[in-house]
Coordinates of C-alpha atoms in Angstrom, one line a residue:
M1 CA 0.1 0.0 0.0
V2 CA 1.2 3.6 -0.8
D3 CA -0.5 5.6 1.7
G4 CA -1.5 9.2 1.0
Y5 CA -0.6 9.2 -2.8
S6 CA -2.7 10.5 -5.6
I7 CA -3.3 7.7 -8.2
N8 CA -3.1 10.2 -11.0
T9 CA 0.0 12.2 -10.2
G10 CA 1.9 10.2 -7.6
E11 CA 1.9 13.4 -5.5
K12 CA 1.8 12.7 -1.7
R13 CA -1.1 14.3 0.1
T14 CA -1.7 14.5 3.7
F15 CA -4.1 16.4 6.1
G16 CA -3.5 20.2 6.2
T17 CA -3.9 22.5 9.1
V18 CA -7.6 23.4 8.3
D19 CA -8.5 19.6 7.9
Y20 CA -7.1 18.8 11.3
V21 CA -8.9 21.8 12.8
L22 CA -12.3 20.9 11.3
F23 CA -11.8 17.2 12.2
S24 CA -10.9 18.1 15.8
L25 CA -13.9 20.4 16.2
M26 CA -16.3 17.4 15.7
F27 CA -14.6 15.6 18.6
C28 CA -14.6 18.7 20.8
A29 CA -18.2 19.4 20.0
S30 CA -19.3 15.9 20.9
A31 CA -17.2 16.0 24.2
A32 CA -18.8 19.4 25.0
I33 CA -22.4 18.1 24.7
G34 CA -21.4 15.4 27.1
F35 CA -20.0 17.8 29.8
Y36 CA -23.0 20.1 29.3
H37 CA -25.5 17.3 30.1
A38 CA -23.4 16.0 32.9
Y39 CA -23.5 19.4 34.5
K40 CA -27.2 20.1 33.7
D41 CA -28.3 16.6 35.1
R42 CA -25.8 16.4 38.0
N43 CA -28.6 16.3 40.6
K44 CA -30.7 13.6 38.9
K45 CA -30.4 10.2 40.6
K46 CA -32.8 7.9 38.6
T47 CA -31.2 5.4 36.1
E48 CA -34.2 6.3 33.8
D49 CA -32.7 9.7 33.4
F50 CA -29.4 8.1 32.2
H51 CA -30.8 5.4 30.0
L52 CA -34.0 6.8 28.7
G53 CA -33.6 10.7 29.1
G54 CA -36.3 10.8 31.6
R55 CA -38.8 10.2 28.8
K56 CA -39.0 13.7 27.9
M57 CA -37.0 13.8 24.6
H58 CA -38.2 15.5 21.4
P59 CA -39.1 13.5 18.2
I60 CA -36.5 15.5 16.1
P61 CA -33.2 14.5 17.9
V62 CA -34.6 11.0 18.4
S63 CA -35.4 10.5 14.7
L64 CA -31.9 11.9 13.6
S65 CA -30.3 9.6 16.2
L66 CA -32.4 6.6 14.9
S67 CA -31.0 7.3 11.4
A68 CA -27.4 7.8 12.4
T69 CA -27.1 4.8 14.8
F70 CA -27.2 1.9 12.3
L71 CA -26.1 3.9 9.2
S72 CA -22.7 3.9 10.7
A73 CA -19.0 4.2 9.3
L74 CA -19.7 0.7 7.9
T75 CA -22.4 2.2 5.7
L76 CA -20.3 5.2 4.7
L77 CA -17.4 3.3 3.7
G78 CA -19.0 -0.1 2.7
T79 CA -21.8 1.0 0.5
P80 CA -19.8 3.0 -2.1
S81 CA -17.3 0.1 -2.1
E82 CA -20.3 -2.3 -2.8
I83 CA -21.6 -0.2 -5.6
Y84 CA -18.0 0.0 -7.1
T85 CA -17.5 -3.7 -6.9
N86 CA -20.9 -5.3 -7.5
G87 CA -23.2 -2.6 -9.0
T88 CA -26.4 -0.8 -7.8
M89 CA -28.7 -3.8 -6.8
F90 CA -27.8 -3.0 -3.3
Y91 CA -30.1 0.2 -3.5
W92 CA -33.1 -2.1 -3.1
I93 CA -32.2 -1.9 0.6
I94 CA -34.4 1.2 0.9
I95 CA -37.5 -1.0 0.4
A96 CA -36.3 -3.1 3.3
M97 CA -35.8 -0.1 5.4
L98 CA -39.3 1.2 4.6
I99 CA -40.9 -2.2 5.6
A100 CA -38.8 -2.3 8.8
T101 CA -39.8 1.4 9.8
A102 CA -43.5 0.5 9.4
G103 CA -43.2 -2.8 11.3
A104 CA -41.1 -1.3 14.1
A105 CA -43.5 1.5 14.6
H106 CA -46.7 -0.4 14.6
I107 CA -46.0 -4.0 15.6
F108 CA -43.1 -4.0 18.1
L109 CA -42.9 -0.5 19.5
P110 CA -46.4 -0.3 21.1
V111 CA -45.5 -3.5 23.2
F112 CA -42.3 -2.3 24.4
Y113 CA -43.4 1.3 25.1
N114 CA -46.2 0.4 27.3
L115 CA -44.4 -2.2 29.2
N116 CA -42.3 0.7 30.5
K117 CA -39.1 -1.3 31.0
T118 CA -35.6 -0.1 30.4
S119 CA -34.3 -3.4 28.8
C120 CA -36.3 -4.9 26.0
F121 CA -35.2 -8.3 27.3
Q122 CA -37.4 -8.0 30.3
Y123 CA -40.2 -8.8 28.0
L124 CA -38.8 -12.3 27.5
E125 CA -38.8 -13.0 31.3
M126 CA -42.4 -11.8 31.5
R127 CA -43.3 -14.1 28.5
F128 CA -41.0 -17.1 28.9
G129 CA -39.1 -16.8 32.1
K130 CA -35.7 -15.8 33.4
V131 CA -33.6 -18.3 31.7
T132 CA -34.8 -17.3 28.1
R133 CA -34.1 -13.7 29.1
T134 CA -30.6 -14.4 30.4
I135 CA -29.3 -16.3 27.5
T136 CA -30.7 -13.9 25.0
S137 CA -29.1 -10.9 26.9
I138 CA -25.7 -12.7 26.7
L139 CA -26.0 -13.1 23.0
F140 CA -27.0 -9.5 22.5
L141 CA -23.9 -8.4 24.5
I142 CA -21.6 -10.5 22.5
Q143 CA -23.2 -9.5 19.1
T144 CA -23.1 -5.8 20.0
L145 CA -19.5 -5.9 21.1
V146 CA -18.5 -7.5 17.8
Y147 CA -20.5 -5.1 15.8
M148 CA -19.1 -2.0 17.7
G149 CA -15.6 -3.5 17.1
F150 CA -16.2 -3.3 13.3
V151 CA -17.6 0.3 13.6
L152 CA -14.5 1.3 15.7
Y153 CA -12.1 -0.3 13.1
A154 CA -13.8 1.2 9.9
P155 CA -13.3 4.9 10.4
S156 CA -9.8 4.4 12.0
L157 CA -9.0 2.5 8.7
A158 CA -10.3 5.5 6.7
F159 CA -8.2 7.9 8.7
E160 CA -5.1 5.8 8.2
A161 CA -5.6 5.6 4.6
V162 CA -5.9 9.4 4.1
T163 CA -3.4 10.7 6.7
G164 CA -1.0 7.8 7.4
V165 CA -1.7 8.2 11.1
S166 CA -1.4 5.0 13.0
L167 CA -4.4 2.7 12.9
W168 CA -4.0 2.0 16.7
G169 CA -3.8 5.6 17.5
C170 CA -7.0 6.3 15.7
M171 CA -9.0 3.5 17.5
V172 CA -7.6 4.7 20.9
G173 CA -8.7 8.3 20.2
V174 CA -12.2 7.3 19.0
A175 CA -12.9 4.8 21.8
A176 CA -11.7 7.3 24.4
V177 CA -13.7 10.3 23.2
C178 CA -16.9 8.3 22.6
T179 CA -16.8 6.4 25.9
L180 CA -16.1 9.8 27.7
Y181 CA -19.1 11.7 26.4
T182 CA -21.4 8.7 26.8
T183 CA -20.3 8.2 30.4
L184 CA -20.8 11.8 31.2
G185 CA -24.3 12.4 29.7
G186 CA -26.1 9.2 29.0
L187 CA -28.8 8.9 26.6
K188 CA -29.3 12.6 26.3
T189 CA -25.8 13.3 25.3
V190 CA -26.1 10.3 22.7
L191 CA -29.1 11.8 21.1
W192 CA -27.8 15.2 20.7
T193 CA -24.3 14.2 19.6
D194 CA -26.0 11.9 17.1
S195 CA -27.9 14.9 15.7
L196 CA -24.8 16.8 15.3
Q197 CA -23.1 13.8 13.7
F198 CA -26.0 13.3 11.3
T199 CA -25.6 16.8 10.0
I200 CA -21.9 16.2 9.6
M201 CA -22.4 13.0 7.7
I202 CA -24.7 14.7 5.3
A203 CA -22.3 17.5 4.8
G204 CA -19.4 15.3 4.1
L205 CA -21.2 13.0 1.8
L206 CA -22.5 15.9 -0.2
A207 CA -19.0 17.4 -0.5
V208 CA -17.6 14.0 -1.8
L209 CA -20.5 13.7 -4.4
I210 CA -20.3 17.2 -5.6
E211 CA -16.5 17.3 -6.1
G212 CA -16.3 13.8 -7.3
S213 CA -18.9 14.4 -9.9
K214 CA -16.9 17.5 -11.1
S215 CA -13.8 15.2 -11.4
T216 CA -15.6 12.9 -13.7
G217 CA -17.1 15.5 -16.0
G218 CA -20.5 15.7 -14.3
F219 CA -22.6 13.1 -12.6
S220 CA -24.4 12.2 -15.9
N221 CA -21.1 11.2 -17.5
A222 CA -20.2 9.2 -14.4
W223 CA -23.6 7.4 -14.7
D224 CA -23.0 6.5 -18.4
I225 CA -19.4 5.2 -17.7
A226 CA -20.7 3.0 -14.7
N227 CA -23.6 1.8 -17.0
D228 CA -21.3 0.9 -19.8
N229 CA -19.3 -1.3 -17.3
G230 CA -22.3 -3.1 -16.0
R231 CA -22.5 -1.2 -12.6
I232 CA -26.0 0.2 -13.1
K233 CA -28.6 -2.5 -12.6
F234 CA -31.9 -2.7 -10.8
D235 CA -33.7 -5.5 -12.5
D236 CA -32.3 -8.7 -11.2
F237 CA -35.6 -10.4 -10.0
S238 CA -33.9 -13.9 -9.5
F239 CA -35.8 -16.0 -6.9
D240 CA -32.6 -18.1 -6.3
P241 CA -31.6 -17.4 -2.7
K242 CA -27.9 -17.9 -3.8
T243 CA -28.2 -14.7 -5.8
R244 CA -26.2 -12.3 -3.7
H245 CA -28.2 -9.2 -4.4
S246 CA -31.6 -9.6 -6.3
V247 CA -34.7 -7.6 -5.7
W248 CA -36.1 -10.2 -3.4
T249 CA -32.9 -10.9 -1.7
V250 CA -32.2 -7.3 -0.8
A251 CA -35.7 -5.9 -0.4
I252 CA -37.4 -8.9 1.4
G253 CA -34.4 -10.7 2.9
G254 CA -33.0 -7.4 4.0
S255 CA -36.2 -6.3 5.6
F256 CA -35.8 -9.1 8.3
F257 CA -32.4 -7.7 9.3
W258 CA -33.6 -4.1 9.5
L259 CA -36.8 -5.1 11.3
Y260 CA -34.5 -6.6 13.9
L261 CA -32.5 -3.5 14.1
Y262 CA -35.5 -1.2 14.4
G263 CA -38.1 -3.4 15.9
I264 CA -36.3 -5.2 18.8
N265 CA -32.7 -3.9 19.1
Q266 CA -32.1 -2.5 22.5
A267 CA -30.3 0.6 21.2
Q268 CA -33.4 1.6 19.1
I269 CA -36.0 0.7 21.6
Q270 CA -34.3 3.0 24.2
R271 CA -34.4 5.9 21.8
A272 CA -38.1 5.3 21.0
C273 CA -39.0 4.9 24.6
S274 CA -37.2 8.2 25.6
L275 CA -40.2 10.2 24.1
P276 CA -43.2 11.3 26.4
T277 CA -45.9 9.4 24.4
L278 CA -46.1 6.4 22.2
R279 CA -47.6 8.6 19.3
R280 CA -44.5 10.7 19.4
A281 CA -42.3 7.7 19.4
Q282 CA -44.1 6.4 16.3
V283 CA -43.6 9.8 14.6
A284 CA -40.0 9.9 15.4
M285 CA -39.7 6.3 13.9
W286 CA -41.3 7.4 10.7
L287 CA -39.3 10.7 10.6
N288 CA -36.1 8.6 10.6
F289 CA -36.9 7.0 7.3
P290 CA -36.0 10.2 5.1
G291 CA -32.8 10.3 6.8
L292 CA -32.1 6.6 6.0
L293 CA -33.1 7.3 2.4
L294 CA -30.9 10.3 2.0
I295 CA -27.8 8.7 3.4
V296 CA -28.1 5.4 1.4
T297 CA -28.9 7.4 -1.8
L298 CA -25.8 9.7 -1.3
T299 CA -23.5 6.6 -0.7
V300 CA -24.9 4.8 -3.7
L301 CA -24.4 7.8 -6.0
I302 CA -20.8 8.3 -4.6
G303 CA -20.1 4.7 -5.4
I304 CA -21.2 5.3 -9.0
V305 CA -19.0 8.4 -9.2
M306 CA -16.1 6.6 -7.6
F307 CA -16.3 3.8 -10.1
A308 CA -16.4 6.2 -13.0
F309 CA -13.2 7.9 -11.7
Y310 CA -11.3 4.7 -11.3
S311 CA -12.8 2.8 -14.2
Q312 CA -9.6 2.3 -16.1
C313 CA -7.3 2.0 -13.1
H314 CA -8.5 -0.1 -10.2
P315 CA -6.6 1.1 -7.1
V316 CA -6.4 -2.2 -5.6
K317 CA -4.8 -3.9 -8.6
F318 CA -2.6 -0.9 -9.0
G319 CA -1.3 -1.3 -5.5
I320 CA -2.3 2.1 -4.1
V321 CA -4.5 0.5 -1.4
N322 CA -4.8 -3.0 -0.2
R323 CA -8.4 -3.6 0.0
N324 CA -11.7 -2.3 -1.5
D325 CA -12.7 -0.9 1.9
Q326 CA -10.2 1.8 1.5
L327 CA -11.3 3.0 -2.0
L328 CA -13.4 5.9 -0.6
P329 CA -10.7 7.4 1.4
L330 CA -8.5 7.3 -1.6
F331 CA -11.2 8.8 -3.7
V332 CA -11.3 11.7 -1.3
L333 CA -7.6 12.1 -1.7
D334 CA -7.8 12.5 -5.4
T335 CA -11.0 14.7 -5.6
L336 CA -10.9 16.7 -2.3
G337 CA -7.2 16.6 -1.5
T338 CA -6.4 20.0 -3.1
I339 CA -9.2 21.9 -1.4
P340 CA -8.3 22.9 2.2
G341 CA -10.7 21.5 4.7
L342 CA -12.8 19.2 2.7
S343 CA -10.7 16.2 3.5
G344 CA -11.2 17.0 7.1
V345 CA -15.0 17.2 6.6
F346 CA -15.1 13.8 5.0
I347 CA -13.1 12.1 7.8
A348 CA -15.3 13.9 10.4
C349 CA -18.3 12.5 8.4
V350 CA -17.0 8.9 8.7
F351 CA -16.1 9.3 12.3
S352 CA -19.5 10.7 13.1
G353 CA -21.0 7.6 11.7
G354 CA -18.8 5.5 13.9
L355 CA -19.2 7.6 17.1
S356 CA -23.0 7.5 16.9
T357 CA -23.2 3.8 16.7
I358 CA -20.6 3.2 19.3
S359 CA -22.2 5.5 21.7
S360 CA -25.5 3.9 21.2
G361 CA -24.1 0.5 21.8
L362 CA -22.3 1.6 25.0
N363 CA -25.5 3.0 26.4
A364 CA -27.6 0.0 25.4
M365 CA -25.2 -2.5 26.8
S366 CA -24.9 -0.6 30.0
A367 CA -28.7 -0.7 30.4
V368 CA -28.9 -4.4 29.6
L369 CA -26.0 -5.3 32.1
L370 CA -27.6 -3.2 34.8
E371 CA -31.2 -4.4 34.3
D372 CA -30.7 -8.0 33.2
F373 CA -27.7 -9.1 35.3
I374 CA -26.8 -6.8 38.2
K375 CA -30.3 -5.8 39.4
P376 CA -32.0 -9.3 39.2
F377 CA -29.0 -11.4 40.5
C378 CA -27.1 -9.1 43.1
C379 CA -26.9 -5.5 44.3
G380 CA -30.4 -4.7 43.8
S381 CA -30.4 -2.2 46.7
V382 CA -27.2 -0.7 45.6
V383 CA -28.7 -0.2 42.1
K384 CA -31.6 1.7 43.6
K385 CA -29.2 4.2 45.3
H386 CA -26.3 4.3 42.9
G387 CA -27.8 3.2 39.6
I388 CA -26.3 6.2 37.6
L389 CA -22.9 5.7 39.0
L390 CA -23.0 1.9 38.2
S391 CA -24.2 2.7 34.7
K392 CA -21.3 5.0 34.0
I393 CA -18.8 2.5 35.4
L394 CA -20.2 -0.2 33.0
V395 CA -20.0 2.3 30.1
L396 CA -16.2 2.6 30.9
V397 CA -15.6 -1.1 31.1
I398 CA -17.5 -1.8 28.0
G399 CA -15.6 0.9 26.1
A400 CA -12.3 -0.8 27.1
I401 CA -13.5 -4.2 26.0
Q402 CA -14.8 -3.1 22.5
F403 CA -11.5 -1.6 21.8
G404 CA -9.9 -5.0 22.3
V405 CA -12.5 -6.5 20.0
A406 CA -11.7 -4.0 17.3
V407 CA -8.1 -4.9 17.5
L408 CA -8.9 -8.4 16.8
I409 CA -11.1 -7.5 13.8
S410 CA -8.5 -5.4 12.3
R411 CA -6.9 -8.7 11.3
F412 CA -9.6 -9.5 9.0
T413 CA -9.7 -8.6 5.2
G414 CA -12.5 -8.3 2.7
L415 CA -15.6 -6.2 2.3
I416 CA -16.5 -4.7 5.6
L417 CA -20.2 -4.3 4.7
Q418 CA -20.9 -7.9 3.9
F419 CA -18.7 -9.3 6.8
S420 CA -20.3 -7.2 9.3
Y421 CA -23.9 -7.9 7.9
S422 CA -23.1 -11.8 7.9
M423 CA -21.8 -11.7 11.5
Y424 CA -24.6 -9.7 12.8
S425 CA -27.2 -11.5 10.9
I426 CA -26.3 -14.9 12.2
T427 CA -27.0 -13.8 15.8
A428 CA -29.9 -11.5 14.9
G429 CA -32.2 -14.1 13.5
P430 CA -32.5 -16.2 16.6
I431 CA -33.1 -13.1 18.9
F432 CA -35.6 -11.7 16.5
G433 CA -37.3 -15.1 16.3
L434 CA -37.8 -15.2 20.1
F435 CA -39.7 -11.8 20.0
V436 CA -41.7 -12.8 17.0
A437 CA -42.7 -16.2 18.7
G438 CA -43.7 -14.3 21.8
M439 CA -45.6 -11.4 20.4
I440 CA -47.3 -13.0 17.3
F441 CA -47.7 -16.8 18.3
P442 CA -49.7 -17.0 21.6
W443 CA -49.1 -20.7 22.0
T444 CA -45.4 -20.5 22.5
N445 CA -44.4 -21.7 26.0
K446 CA -41.4 -21.4 28.3
Y447 CA -40.0 -24.7 26.9
G448 CA -40.5 -24.1 23.3
A449 CA -39.0 -20.7 23.2
P450 CA -35.4 -21.4 24.6
I451 CA -35.2 -24.6 22.6
G452 CA -36.1 -22.8 19.4
F453 CA -33.7 -20.1 20.2
L454 CA -30.8 -22.5 20.6
V455 CA -31.6 -24.7 17.7
S456 CA -31.8 -21.6 15.5
L457 CA -28.5 -20.2 16.9
A458 CA -26.8 -23.5 16.4
F459 CA -27.9 -23.9 12.8
M460 CA -27.0 -20.3 11.9
C461 CA -23.6 -20.6 13.4
W462 CA -23.1 -23.8 11.3
L463 CA -24.3 -22.0 8.2
G464 CA -22.0 -18.9 8.8
L465 CA -18.9 -20.7 9.9
G466 CA -19.4 -23.3 7.1
S467 CA -19.6 -20.7 4.4
L468 CA -16.6 -18.8 5.9
I469 CA -14.3 -22.0 6.2
E470 CA -15.4 -23.8 3.1
K471 CA -15.7 -20.6 0.9
P472 CA -17.5 -22.3 -2.0
S473 CA -17.0 -20.7 -5.4
G474 CA -19.8 -18.9 -7.0
Y475 CA -19.9 -15.3 -6.2
K476 CA -17.7 -13.1 -8.6
P477 CA -17.3 -9.3 -8.5
L478 CA -17.8 -7.4 -11.7
P479 CA -14.5 -6.8 -13.7
T480 CA -12.1 -4.0 -13.0
Y481 CA -9.2 -2.7 -15.2
T482 CA -5.8 -1.2 -15.0
T483 CA -5.3 -0.1 -18.6
A484 CA -4.8 3.6 -17.8
C485 CA -2.9 3.3 -14.6
N486 CA 0.3 5.6 -14.4
W487 CA 2.8 3.1 -13.1
T488 CA 5.7 5.5 -13.5
A489 CA 4.1 7.9 -11.1
I490 CA 4.5 5.5 -8.1
G491 CA 7.8 4.1 -9.3
K492 CA 6.4 0.7 -10.2
S493 CA 6.3 -1.5 -13.3
P494 CA 3.2 -3.0 -14.8
P495 CA 2.7 -6.7 -13.5
T496 CA 3.3 -9.4 -16.0
T497 CA 0.4 -11.5 -16.4
T498 CA 0.1 -15.1 -17.7
P499 CA -2.7 -15.9 -20.0
A500 CA -5.5 -17.8 -18.3
P501 CA -5.9 -21.3 -19.5
V502 CA -8.7 -21.8 -22.1
M503 CA -11.7 -23.5 -20.6
T504 CA -14.2 -25.5 -22.6
G505 CA -17.5 -26.4 -21.5
S506 CA -18.7 -25.9 -18.1
V507 CA -16.8 -26.3 -14.8
D508 CA -17.1 -29.8 -13.3
T509 CA -18.8 -29.5 -10.0
T510 CA -19.9 -33.3 -9.7
E511 CA -17.4 -33.7 -6.9
E512 CA -18.5 -30.6 -5.0
P513 CA -20.4 -31.4 -1.7
I514 CA -24.1 -30.7 -2.0
L515 CA -23.9 -28.5 1.1
Y516 CA -21.9 -25.9 -1.0
D517 CA -25.1 -24.8 -2.5
F518 CA -26.5 -24.1 0.9
Y519 CA -23.4 -22.2 1.9
R520 CA -23.8 -20.0 -1.0
M521 CA -27.0 -18.5 0.4
S522 CA -27.0 -14.8 0.3
Y523 CA -26.0 -13.2 3.5
Q524 CA -29.1 -11.1 3.2
W525 CA -31.4 -14.1 4.0
Y526 CA -29.5 -15.0 7.3
T527 CA -31.6 -13.1 9.6
G528 CA -35.0 -14.2 8.1
L529 CA -33.9 -17.8 8.1
G530 CA -32.8 -17.7 11.7
M531 CA -36.1 -16.1 12.7
I532 CA -38.2 -18.6 10.8
I533 CA -36.3 -21.6 12.3
C534 CA -36.6 -20.2 15.8
V535 CA -40.3 -19.6 15.4
F536 CA -41.0 -23.0 13.9
V537 CA -39.1 -24.9 16.4
S538 CA -40.5 -23.0 19.2
V539 CA -44.1 -23.5 18.2
I540 CA -43.5 -27.2 17.5
V541 CA -41.9 -27.8 20.7
S542 CA -44.6 -25.8 22.6
F543 CA -47.4 -27.9 21.2
L544 CA -45.5 -31.1 22.2
T545 CA -44.9 -29.9 25.8
G546 CA -48.3 -28.4 26.4
Y547 CA -48.9 -25.0 24.6
T548 CA -49.9 -21.9 26.3
K549 CA -53.6 -21.2 26.2
P550 CA -54.0 -17.8 24.4
S551 CA -56.9 -16.8 26.7
T552 CA -54.5 -16.9 29.7
I553 CA -51.9 -14.5 28.3
D554 CA -51.6 -10.9 29.3
S555 CA -52.7 -9.1 26.2
Q556 CA -49.9 -6.3 26.9
L557 CA -47.4 -9.0 25.9
M558 CA -49.0 -9.7 22.5
C559 CA -49.5 -7.8 19.2
P560 CA -52.9 -8.2 17.3
I561 CA -51.0 -8.3 13.9
F562 CA -53.9 -8.7 11.7
D563 CA -55.7 -5.8 13.2
V564 CA -52.4 -3.8 12.5
M565 CA -52.1 -4.9 8.9
F566 CA -55.7 -5.2 7.9
P567 CA -57.7 -2.7 10.0
F568 CA -60.2 -2.4 7.2
L569 CA -61.5 -6.1 7.5
P570 CA -64.8 -6.6 9.4
E571 CA -64.6 -7.5 13.1
G572 CA -66.1 -11.0 12.2
V573 CA -63.1 -11.8 10.1
R574 CA -60.4 -10.1 12.5
K575 CA -61.7 -11.8 15.8
P576 CA -60.6 -15.4 15.0
L577 CA -57.2 -14.0 13.8
R578 CA -56.5 -12.9 17.3
F579 CA -56.0 -16.7 18.1
G580 CA -58.1 -16.4 21.3
V581 CA -56.0 -13.6 22.9
V582 CA -58.3 -11.4 24.9
Y583 CA -57.6 -7.7 24.4
D584 CA -59.5 -6.2 27.2
K585 CA -60.7 -2.7 28.0
N586 CA -57.8 -2.2 30.5
K587 CA -55.1 -2.6 27.8
K588 CA -53.2 0.7 28.0
Y589 CA -52.4 1.0 24.3
M590 CA -55.8 0.9 22.9
T591 CA -56.5 4.6 22.4
E592 CA -54.3 7.7 22.2
D593 CA -55.7 9.0 25.4
D594 CA -53.9 6.2 27.1
F595 CA -50.4 7.4 25.6
S596 CA -49.4 9.2 28.8
P597 CA -46.2 9.0 30.7
P598 CA -46.1 6.5 33.6
G599 CA -47.8 8.0 36.6
E600 CA -50.5 9.9 34.8
K601 CA -54.2 8.9 35.1
E602 CA -55.1 6.3 32.7
K603 CA -58.3 6.6 30.6
V604 CA -60.5 3.8 29.5
P605 CA -61.6 3.7 25.8
Q606 CA -65.2 3.8 25.0
G607 CA -67.1 1.1 23.3
V608 CA -64.7 -1.8 23.9
N609 CA -65.7 -4.8 26.0
N610 CA -63.5 -7.5 27.5
H611 CA -64.2 -9.9 24.6
S612 CA -63.3 -7.9 21.5
F613 CA -60.7 -5.6 20.2
T614 CA -61.9 -2.7 17.9
V615 CA -59.3 -0.8 16.1
D616 CA -60.0 3.0 15.9
N617 CA -58.0 4.1 12.9
E618 CA -57.5 7.6 14.3
N619 CA -56.6 6.9 17.9
S620 CA -55.4 3.3 18.0
L621 CA -51.9 2.9 18.8
Y622 CA -51.7 0.0 16.2
S623 CA -53.2 2.2 13.5
T624 CA -51.2 2.5 10.3
N625 CA -52.3 6.2 10.1
L626 CA -50.2 8.9 11.6

């Protein structure tokens, strides 16, 4: 790798004074927000203030935070590289995000909000018992630590590629600043820093897109170049699950992954539950979708422009960078490097994505450790008195651990986006399946749920590890070229190539194990497959061991999904689709009048008896109308 060199001129470029100032200001502003909220809330003693912002937050910062949390540095670096390498089919992910937003706002959020619990895993104990809650919480902690490690590593990799600054130094700095401001101010700080960082992300992406388009003769020219080289494609409707990115794979398969992130992930549930009413929480959830759409669209467009810029000289083959994940930082060098400050804006953009995700993870893991392990098993009285102090100590410890995880991850190679999706999806499916089995299938009992979870987890680990170890052939990226590379500029000679042997007929795969076809399944289906296996096994085992009678279930733990999805159907059709669950008149979420913060007087909706559930499209919490 030749760090910091322009691919066109061979001129070495590094950060200037203005770049460092702008980059540093982002860190200083984030830390300042943390100090401000630490001082402002210094007299507050409730852990709810630290983890839920006292349930008094505004929908705007919450929606910006929802957008920024999982559209992290992995998205900012990985999506342009994905478009560059494999084309635009990935853009169908916006449909998955739309489905996830609707599902999260109207299926899962009402249940979590009205339970008034800090940890979403407390639901699992109420539905299936403490064992299920504990093992699921442990898996969530491991999953989030690994994901945060990816997110810490990705922006540090970008910074190293642009400036030559040590990768380890970058990771130490990011982890320290992020842990500091999260420890100081809790969720309030996380939400407001996320809002700032979302703005910086948009500014950085726009700067790269505008200047990059100028460098390629305008965006329309860049589009034509990418189209001529097979990068512009939106019409792959293959039903084959082995197709890495088809319409169904990305839009439908990806929707399960994003439903997990927005519907039952602790970090997102905490944000939504920080609002004073459920209706505002749902509005914030919907307001976050334009942010998702904007960031994904900008990163896809940047990928198109980036390919046009390097269409005749692939930087990895040229030897300027070692991996595709470093293409965007190099592109910034070549397009923004001569304009003081813009490189700093870009790096601040990438780090903003990383900081938002890491801070969210730190706060969420602190809440889970406190509520699911420390409070139930020991030190309950201590938590009541010193809950905020314990939460801050936990953030510090988790911050140190996730740095160690990031160091291990730095040893991996390959596309960051796919690898992080795969690892996260393997564990997301079983967790998602547990909540679906609990909220949608009333027959699931305390035996079926953990067995289904463990079977699904084992199956998904086998699938993920099998595909990683065996690496069956099948997926091939689109071709790249080095015909216009200026080898003299970097003091190298063009590599000598040996002609590939002539192949006749098709490749013989008769000796290939049949499991290889299974290992070739697109990573986008992992979460959905894990969820389906968990639900199927849970329900079957529940019937074999004595299923739960729907009429005995607390309706606050269930979602009348057919009332949510088909409110226009007559009551006579919808009633049997509630599977015998009695949604009685005391259920808090049945009218908007009941959307009051804990402690306020509840109101009983009119015209509802103990044996029916009538959806009011205007006021119903489960209405699809906002």
